[in-house]
PDB file of C-alpha atoms in Angstrom:
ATOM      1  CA  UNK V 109      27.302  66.962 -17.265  1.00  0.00           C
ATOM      2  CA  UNK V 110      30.886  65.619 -17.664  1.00  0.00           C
ATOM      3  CA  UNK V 111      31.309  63.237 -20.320  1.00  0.00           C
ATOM      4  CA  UNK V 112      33.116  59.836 -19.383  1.00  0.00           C
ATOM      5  CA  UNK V 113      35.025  57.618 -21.715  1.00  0.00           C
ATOM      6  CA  UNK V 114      33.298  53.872 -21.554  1.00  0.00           C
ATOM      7  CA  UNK V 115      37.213  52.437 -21.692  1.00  0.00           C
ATOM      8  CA  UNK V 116      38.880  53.884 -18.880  1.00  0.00           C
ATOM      9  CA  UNK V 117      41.521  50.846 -19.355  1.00  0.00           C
ATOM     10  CA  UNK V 118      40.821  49.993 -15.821  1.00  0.00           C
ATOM     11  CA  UNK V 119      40.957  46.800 -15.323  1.00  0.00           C
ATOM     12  CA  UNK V 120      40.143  45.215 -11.445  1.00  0.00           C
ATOM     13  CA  UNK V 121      43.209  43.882  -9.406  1.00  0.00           C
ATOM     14  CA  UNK V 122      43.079  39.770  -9.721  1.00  0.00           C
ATOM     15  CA  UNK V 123      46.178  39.192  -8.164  1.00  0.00           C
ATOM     16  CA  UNK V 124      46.915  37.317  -5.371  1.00  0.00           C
ATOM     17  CA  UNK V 125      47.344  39.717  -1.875  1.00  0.00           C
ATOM     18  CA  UNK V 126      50.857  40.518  -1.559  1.00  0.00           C
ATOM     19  CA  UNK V 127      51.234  37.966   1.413  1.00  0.00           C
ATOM     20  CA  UNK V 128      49.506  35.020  -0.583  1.00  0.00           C
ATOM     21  CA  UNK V 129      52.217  36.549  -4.155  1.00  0.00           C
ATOM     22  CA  UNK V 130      54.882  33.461  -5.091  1.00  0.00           C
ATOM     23  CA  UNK V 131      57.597  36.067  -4.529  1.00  0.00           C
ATOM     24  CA  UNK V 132      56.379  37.156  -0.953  1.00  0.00           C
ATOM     25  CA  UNK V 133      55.561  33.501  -0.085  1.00  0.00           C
ATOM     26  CA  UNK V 134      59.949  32.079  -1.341  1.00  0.00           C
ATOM     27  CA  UNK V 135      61.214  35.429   0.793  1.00  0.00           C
ATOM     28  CA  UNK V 136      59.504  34.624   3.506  1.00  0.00           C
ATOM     29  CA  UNK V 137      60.705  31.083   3.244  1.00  0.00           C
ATOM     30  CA  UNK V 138      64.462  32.769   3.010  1.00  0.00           C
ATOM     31  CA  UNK V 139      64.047  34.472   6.202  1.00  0.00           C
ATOM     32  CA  UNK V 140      62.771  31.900   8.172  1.00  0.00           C
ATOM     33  CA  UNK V 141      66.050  29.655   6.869  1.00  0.00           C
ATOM     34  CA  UNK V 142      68.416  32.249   7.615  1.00  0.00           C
ATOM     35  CA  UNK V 143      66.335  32.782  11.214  1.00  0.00           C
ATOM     36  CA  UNK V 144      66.705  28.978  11.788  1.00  0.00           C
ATOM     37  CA  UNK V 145      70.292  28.460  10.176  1.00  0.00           C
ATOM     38  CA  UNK V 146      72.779  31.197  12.072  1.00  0.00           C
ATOM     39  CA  UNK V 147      75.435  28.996  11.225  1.00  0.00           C
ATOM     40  CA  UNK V 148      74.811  30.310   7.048  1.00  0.00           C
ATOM     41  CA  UNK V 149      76.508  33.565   8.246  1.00  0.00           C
ATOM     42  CA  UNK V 150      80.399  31.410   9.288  1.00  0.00           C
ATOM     43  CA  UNK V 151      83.403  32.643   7.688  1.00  0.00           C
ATOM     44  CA  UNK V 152      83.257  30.612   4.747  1.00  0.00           C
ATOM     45  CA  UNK V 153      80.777  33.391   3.669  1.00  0.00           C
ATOM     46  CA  UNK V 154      84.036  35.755   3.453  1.00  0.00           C
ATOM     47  CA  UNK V 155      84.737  34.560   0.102  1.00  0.00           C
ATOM     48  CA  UNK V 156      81.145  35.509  -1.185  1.00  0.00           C
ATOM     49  CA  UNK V 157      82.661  39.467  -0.414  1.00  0.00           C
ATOM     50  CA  UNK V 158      86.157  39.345   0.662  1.00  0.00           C
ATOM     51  CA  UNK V 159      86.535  43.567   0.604  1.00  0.00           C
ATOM     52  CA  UNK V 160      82.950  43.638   2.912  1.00  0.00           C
ATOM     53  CA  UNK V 161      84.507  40.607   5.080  1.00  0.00           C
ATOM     54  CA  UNK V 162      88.164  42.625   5.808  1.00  0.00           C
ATOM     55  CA  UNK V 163      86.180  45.752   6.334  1.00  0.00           C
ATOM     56  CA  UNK V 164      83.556  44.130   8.798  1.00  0.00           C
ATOM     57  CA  UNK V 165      85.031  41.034  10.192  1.00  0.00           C
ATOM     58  CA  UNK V 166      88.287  40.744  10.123  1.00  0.00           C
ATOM     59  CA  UNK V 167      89.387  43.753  10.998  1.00  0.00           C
ATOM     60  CA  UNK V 168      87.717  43.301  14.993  1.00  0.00           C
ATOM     61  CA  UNK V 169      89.256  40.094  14.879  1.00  0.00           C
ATOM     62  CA  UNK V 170      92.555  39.459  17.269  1.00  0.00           C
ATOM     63  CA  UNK V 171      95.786  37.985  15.928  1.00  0.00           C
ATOM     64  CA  UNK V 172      94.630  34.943  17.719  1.00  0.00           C
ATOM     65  CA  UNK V 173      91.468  34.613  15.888  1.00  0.00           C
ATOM     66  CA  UNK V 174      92.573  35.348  12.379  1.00  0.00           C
ATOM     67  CA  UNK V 175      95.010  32.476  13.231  1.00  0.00           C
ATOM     68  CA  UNK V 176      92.867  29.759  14.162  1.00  0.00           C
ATOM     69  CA  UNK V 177      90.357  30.858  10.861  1.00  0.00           C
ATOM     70  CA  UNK V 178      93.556  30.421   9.005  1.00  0.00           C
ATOM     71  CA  UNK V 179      94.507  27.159  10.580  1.00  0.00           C
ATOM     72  CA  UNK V 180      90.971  26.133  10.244  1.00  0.00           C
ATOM     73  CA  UNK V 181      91.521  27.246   5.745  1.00  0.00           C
ATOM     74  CA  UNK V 182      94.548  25.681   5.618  1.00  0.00           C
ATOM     75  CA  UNK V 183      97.634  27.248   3.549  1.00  0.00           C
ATOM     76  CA  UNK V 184      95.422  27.183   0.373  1.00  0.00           C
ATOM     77  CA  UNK V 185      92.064  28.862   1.214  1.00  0.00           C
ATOM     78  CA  UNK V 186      94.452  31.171   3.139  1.00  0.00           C
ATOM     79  CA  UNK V 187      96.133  31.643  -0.563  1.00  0.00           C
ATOM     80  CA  UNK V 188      92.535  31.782  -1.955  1.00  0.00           C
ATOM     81  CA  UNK V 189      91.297  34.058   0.362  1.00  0.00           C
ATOM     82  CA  UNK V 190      94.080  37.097  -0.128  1.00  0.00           C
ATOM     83  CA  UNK V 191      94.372  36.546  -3.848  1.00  0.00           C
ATOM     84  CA  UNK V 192      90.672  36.988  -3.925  1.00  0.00           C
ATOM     85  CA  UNK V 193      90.461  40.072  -1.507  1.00  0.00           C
ATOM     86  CA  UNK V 194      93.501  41.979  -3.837  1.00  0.00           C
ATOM     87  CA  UNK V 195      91.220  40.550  -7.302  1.00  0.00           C
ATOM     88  CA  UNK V 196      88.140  42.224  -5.234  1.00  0.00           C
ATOM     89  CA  UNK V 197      90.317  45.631  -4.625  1.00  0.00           C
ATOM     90  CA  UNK V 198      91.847  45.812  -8.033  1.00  0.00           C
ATOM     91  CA  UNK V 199      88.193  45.637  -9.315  1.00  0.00           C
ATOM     92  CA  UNK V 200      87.099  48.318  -7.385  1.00  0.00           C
ATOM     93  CA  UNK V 201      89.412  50.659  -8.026  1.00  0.00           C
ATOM     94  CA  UNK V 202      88.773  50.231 -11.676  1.00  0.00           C
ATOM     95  CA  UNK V 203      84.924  50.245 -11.362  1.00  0.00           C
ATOM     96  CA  UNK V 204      84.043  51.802  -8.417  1.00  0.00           C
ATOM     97  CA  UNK V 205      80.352  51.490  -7.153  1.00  0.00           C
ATOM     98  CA  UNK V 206      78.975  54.627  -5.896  1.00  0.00           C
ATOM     99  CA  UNK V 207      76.570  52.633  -3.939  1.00  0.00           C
ATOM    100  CA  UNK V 208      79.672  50.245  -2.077  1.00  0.00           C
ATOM    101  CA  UNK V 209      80.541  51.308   1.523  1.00  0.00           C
ATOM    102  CA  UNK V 210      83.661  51.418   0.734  1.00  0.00           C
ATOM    103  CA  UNK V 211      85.685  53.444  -1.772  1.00  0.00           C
ATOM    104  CA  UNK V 212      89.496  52.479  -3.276  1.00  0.00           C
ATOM    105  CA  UNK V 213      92.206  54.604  -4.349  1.00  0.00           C
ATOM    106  CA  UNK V 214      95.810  54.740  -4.974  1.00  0.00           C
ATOM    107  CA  UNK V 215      98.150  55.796  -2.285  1.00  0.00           C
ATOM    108  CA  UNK V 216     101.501  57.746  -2.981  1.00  0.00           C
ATOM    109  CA  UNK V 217     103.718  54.277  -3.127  1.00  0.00           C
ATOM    110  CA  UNK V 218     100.857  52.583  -5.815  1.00  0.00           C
ATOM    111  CA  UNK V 219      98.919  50.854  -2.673  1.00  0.00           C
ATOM    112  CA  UNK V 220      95.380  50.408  -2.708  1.00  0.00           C
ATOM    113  CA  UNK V 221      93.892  52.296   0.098  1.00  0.00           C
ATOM    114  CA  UNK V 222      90.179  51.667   1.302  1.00  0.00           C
ATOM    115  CA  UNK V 223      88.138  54.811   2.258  1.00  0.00           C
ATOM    116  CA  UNK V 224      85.893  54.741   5.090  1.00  0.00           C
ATOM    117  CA  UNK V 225      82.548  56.111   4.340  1.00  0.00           C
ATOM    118  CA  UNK V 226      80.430  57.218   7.682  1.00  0.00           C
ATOM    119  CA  UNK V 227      78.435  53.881   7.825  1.00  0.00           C
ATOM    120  CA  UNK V 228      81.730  51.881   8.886  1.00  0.00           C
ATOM    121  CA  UNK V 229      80.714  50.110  12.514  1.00  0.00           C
ATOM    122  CA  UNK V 230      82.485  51.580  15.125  1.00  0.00           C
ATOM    123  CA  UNK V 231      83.249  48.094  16.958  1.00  0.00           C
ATOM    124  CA  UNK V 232      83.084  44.206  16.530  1.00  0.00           C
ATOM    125  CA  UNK V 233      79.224  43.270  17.384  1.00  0.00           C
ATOM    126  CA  UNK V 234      78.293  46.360  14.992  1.00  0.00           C
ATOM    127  CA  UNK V 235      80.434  45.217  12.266  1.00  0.00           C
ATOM    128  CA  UNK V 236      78.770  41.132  12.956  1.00  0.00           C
ATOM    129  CA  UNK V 237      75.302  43.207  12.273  1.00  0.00           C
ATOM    130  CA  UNK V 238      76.219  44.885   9.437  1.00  0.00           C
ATOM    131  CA  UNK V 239      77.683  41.591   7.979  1.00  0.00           C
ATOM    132  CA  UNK V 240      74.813  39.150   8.738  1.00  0.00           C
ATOM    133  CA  UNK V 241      72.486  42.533   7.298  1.00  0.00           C
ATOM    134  CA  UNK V 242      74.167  42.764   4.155  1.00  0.00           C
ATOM    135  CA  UNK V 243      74.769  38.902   3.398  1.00  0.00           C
ATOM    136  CA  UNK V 244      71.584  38.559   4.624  1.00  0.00           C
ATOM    137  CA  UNK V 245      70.261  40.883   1.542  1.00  0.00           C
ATOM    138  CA  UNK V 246      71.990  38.678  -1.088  1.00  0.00           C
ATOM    139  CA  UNK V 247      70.575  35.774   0.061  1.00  0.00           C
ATOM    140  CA  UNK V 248      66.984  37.023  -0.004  1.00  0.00           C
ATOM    141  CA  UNK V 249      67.660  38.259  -3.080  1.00  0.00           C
ATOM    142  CA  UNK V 250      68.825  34.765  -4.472  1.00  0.00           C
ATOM    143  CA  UNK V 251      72.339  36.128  -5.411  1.00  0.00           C
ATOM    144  CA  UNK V 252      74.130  33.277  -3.232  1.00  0.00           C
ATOM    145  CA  UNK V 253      75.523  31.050  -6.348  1.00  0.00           C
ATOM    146  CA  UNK V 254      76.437  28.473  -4.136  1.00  0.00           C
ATOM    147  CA  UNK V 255      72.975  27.995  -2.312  1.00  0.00           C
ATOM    148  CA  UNK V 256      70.914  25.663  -3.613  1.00  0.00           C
ATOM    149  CA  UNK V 257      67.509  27.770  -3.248  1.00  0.00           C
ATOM    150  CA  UNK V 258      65.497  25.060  -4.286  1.00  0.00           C
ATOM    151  CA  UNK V 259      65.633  23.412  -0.916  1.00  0.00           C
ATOM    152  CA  UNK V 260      64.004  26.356   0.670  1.00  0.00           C
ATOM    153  CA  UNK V 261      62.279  27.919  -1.866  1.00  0.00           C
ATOM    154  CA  UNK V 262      59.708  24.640  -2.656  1.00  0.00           C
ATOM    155  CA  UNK V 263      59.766  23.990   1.200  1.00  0.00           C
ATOM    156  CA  UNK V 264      57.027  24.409   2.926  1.00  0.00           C
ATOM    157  CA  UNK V 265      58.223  23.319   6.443  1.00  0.00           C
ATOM    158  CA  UNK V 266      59.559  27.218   6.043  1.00  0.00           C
ATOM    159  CA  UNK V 267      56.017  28.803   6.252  1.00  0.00           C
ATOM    160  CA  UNK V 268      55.066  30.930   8.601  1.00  0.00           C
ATOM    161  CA  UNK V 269      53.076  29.303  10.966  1.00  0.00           C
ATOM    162  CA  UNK V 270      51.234  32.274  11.953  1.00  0.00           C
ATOM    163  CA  UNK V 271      48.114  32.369   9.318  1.00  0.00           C
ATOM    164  CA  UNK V 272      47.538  28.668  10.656  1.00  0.00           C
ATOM    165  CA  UNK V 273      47.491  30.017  14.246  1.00  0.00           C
ATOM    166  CA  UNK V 274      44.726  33.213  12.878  1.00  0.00           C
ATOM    167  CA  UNK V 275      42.470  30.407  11.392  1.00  0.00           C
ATOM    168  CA  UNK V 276      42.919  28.485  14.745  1.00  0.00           C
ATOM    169  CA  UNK V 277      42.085  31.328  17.138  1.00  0.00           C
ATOM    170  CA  UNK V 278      39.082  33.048  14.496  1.00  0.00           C
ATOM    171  CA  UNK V 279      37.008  29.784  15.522  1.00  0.00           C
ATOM    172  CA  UNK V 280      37.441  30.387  19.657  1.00  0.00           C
ATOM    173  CA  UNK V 281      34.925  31.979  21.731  1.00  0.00           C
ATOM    174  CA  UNK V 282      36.302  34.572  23.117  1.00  0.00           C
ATOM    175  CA  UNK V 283      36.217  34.448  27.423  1.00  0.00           C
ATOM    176  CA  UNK V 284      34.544  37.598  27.892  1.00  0.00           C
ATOM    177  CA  UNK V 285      31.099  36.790  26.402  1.00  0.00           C
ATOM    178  CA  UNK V 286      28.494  35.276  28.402  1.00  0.00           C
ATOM    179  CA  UNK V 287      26.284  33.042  26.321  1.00  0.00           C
ATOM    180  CA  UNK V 288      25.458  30.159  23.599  1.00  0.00           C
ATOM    181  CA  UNK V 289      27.578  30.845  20.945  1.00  0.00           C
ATOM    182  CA  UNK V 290      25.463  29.336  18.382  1.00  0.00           C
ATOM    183  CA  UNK V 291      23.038  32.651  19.517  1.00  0.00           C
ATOM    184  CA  UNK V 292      20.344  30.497  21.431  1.00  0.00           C
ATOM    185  CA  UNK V 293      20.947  33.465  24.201  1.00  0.00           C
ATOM    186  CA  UNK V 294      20.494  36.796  22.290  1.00  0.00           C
ATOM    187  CA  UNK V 295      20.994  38.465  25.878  1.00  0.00           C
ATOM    188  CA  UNK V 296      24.500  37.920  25.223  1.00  0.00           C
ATOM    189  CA  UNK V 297      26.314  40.250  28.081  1.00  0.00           C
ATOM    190  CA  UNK V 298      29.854  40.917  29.219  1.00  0.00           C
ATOM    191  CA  UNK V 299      31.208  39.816  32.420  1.00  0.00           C
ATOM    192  CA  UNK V 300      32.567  42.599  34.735  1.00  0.00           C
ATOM    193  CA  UNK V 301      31.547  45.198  32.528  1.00  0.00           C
ATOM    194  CA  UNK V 302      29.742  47.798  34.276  1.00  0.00           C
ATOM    195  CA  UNK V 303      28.176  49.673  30.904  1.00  0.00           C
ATOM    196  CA  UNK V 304      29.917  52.857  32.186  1.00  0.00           C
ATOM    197  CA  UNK V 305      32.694  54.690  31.313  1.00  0.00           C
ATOM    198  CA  UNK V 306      35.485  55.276  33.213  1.00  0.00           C
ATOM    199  CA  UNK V 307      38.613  56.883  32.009  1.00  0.00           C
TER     200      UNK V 307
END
């Protein structure tokens, strides 16, 4: 007969169920701000990733719509905006990220060159996706320095509604049974079911 240690350093799960966890709970608050707030994604996001932004964005954009964005900056968050985007390509070209989408090197003449790795979108509503995806990820994460997370995070006008709605519907009866539903009527029977079969 096997012989089994009395201290198996088991010790029973008392943690909450991953939907009821504080960290599941303030994600799910995240998406459902981002779901209800589209207008988070506008193109004063570009600065929070100027190289993703060019790659993206702007590059779909028309000469008529990167000049109304710039009229809309002004001259200086024009001036903000490049001297950010060349800070952002100097940077990674010095460190590159194996995990970035995009990859920097030198060109013959000393410019920076971006390399296209395969998951560049093809057109402008794939490159929106991508955008809203990846900015989408840094909020969730909480990496949005700007974003005051509090005002989500502690809000619970942001909770899903549907646990409320299981609670409501586990108390109906459902329509099919025929019958006191306190179980007066133990004959309980289903209407238009024939007891047979048929498939």
């Amino acid at each position: 007969m096997p012989h089994f240690p009395m201290n198996t350093g088991f010790q029973p799960n008392t943690e909450m169920p991953d939907e009821k966890h504080p960290s599941v709970q303030v994600k799910n608050r995240r998406k459902r701000y981002l779901d209800q707030h589209p207008e988070y994604f506008s193109a004063e996001l570009e600065l929070a990733d100027p190289l993703l932004y060019d790659r993206l964005i702007r590059r779909f954009q028309t000469p008529q719509e990167r000049e109304a964005q710039g009229r809309a900056k002004g001259f200086s968050g024009v001036l903000q905006t490049d001297l950010m985007r060349s800070e952002a390509k100097i940077d990674a070209l010095a460190n590159p990220d194996p995990n970035a989408m995009l990859s920097y090197t030198r060109g013959r003449d000393g410019e920076i060159l971006a390399e296209d790795r395969d998951d560049i979108p093809a057109n402008k509503e794939e490159g929106e996706k991508a955008w809203q995806w990846e900015m989408g990820l840094r909020f969730m994460r909480g990496d949005d320095p700007d974003f005051d997370y509090k005002t989500v995070d502690e809000n619970e006008e942001y909770d899903d509604l549907s646990e409320e709605l299981d609670d409501y519907f586990e108390d109906e009866e459902p329509e099919w049974v025929v019958g006191d539903s306190r179980g007066e009527d133990a004959r309980e029977k289903l209407q238009g079911e024939t007891g047979i079969q048929d498939f």
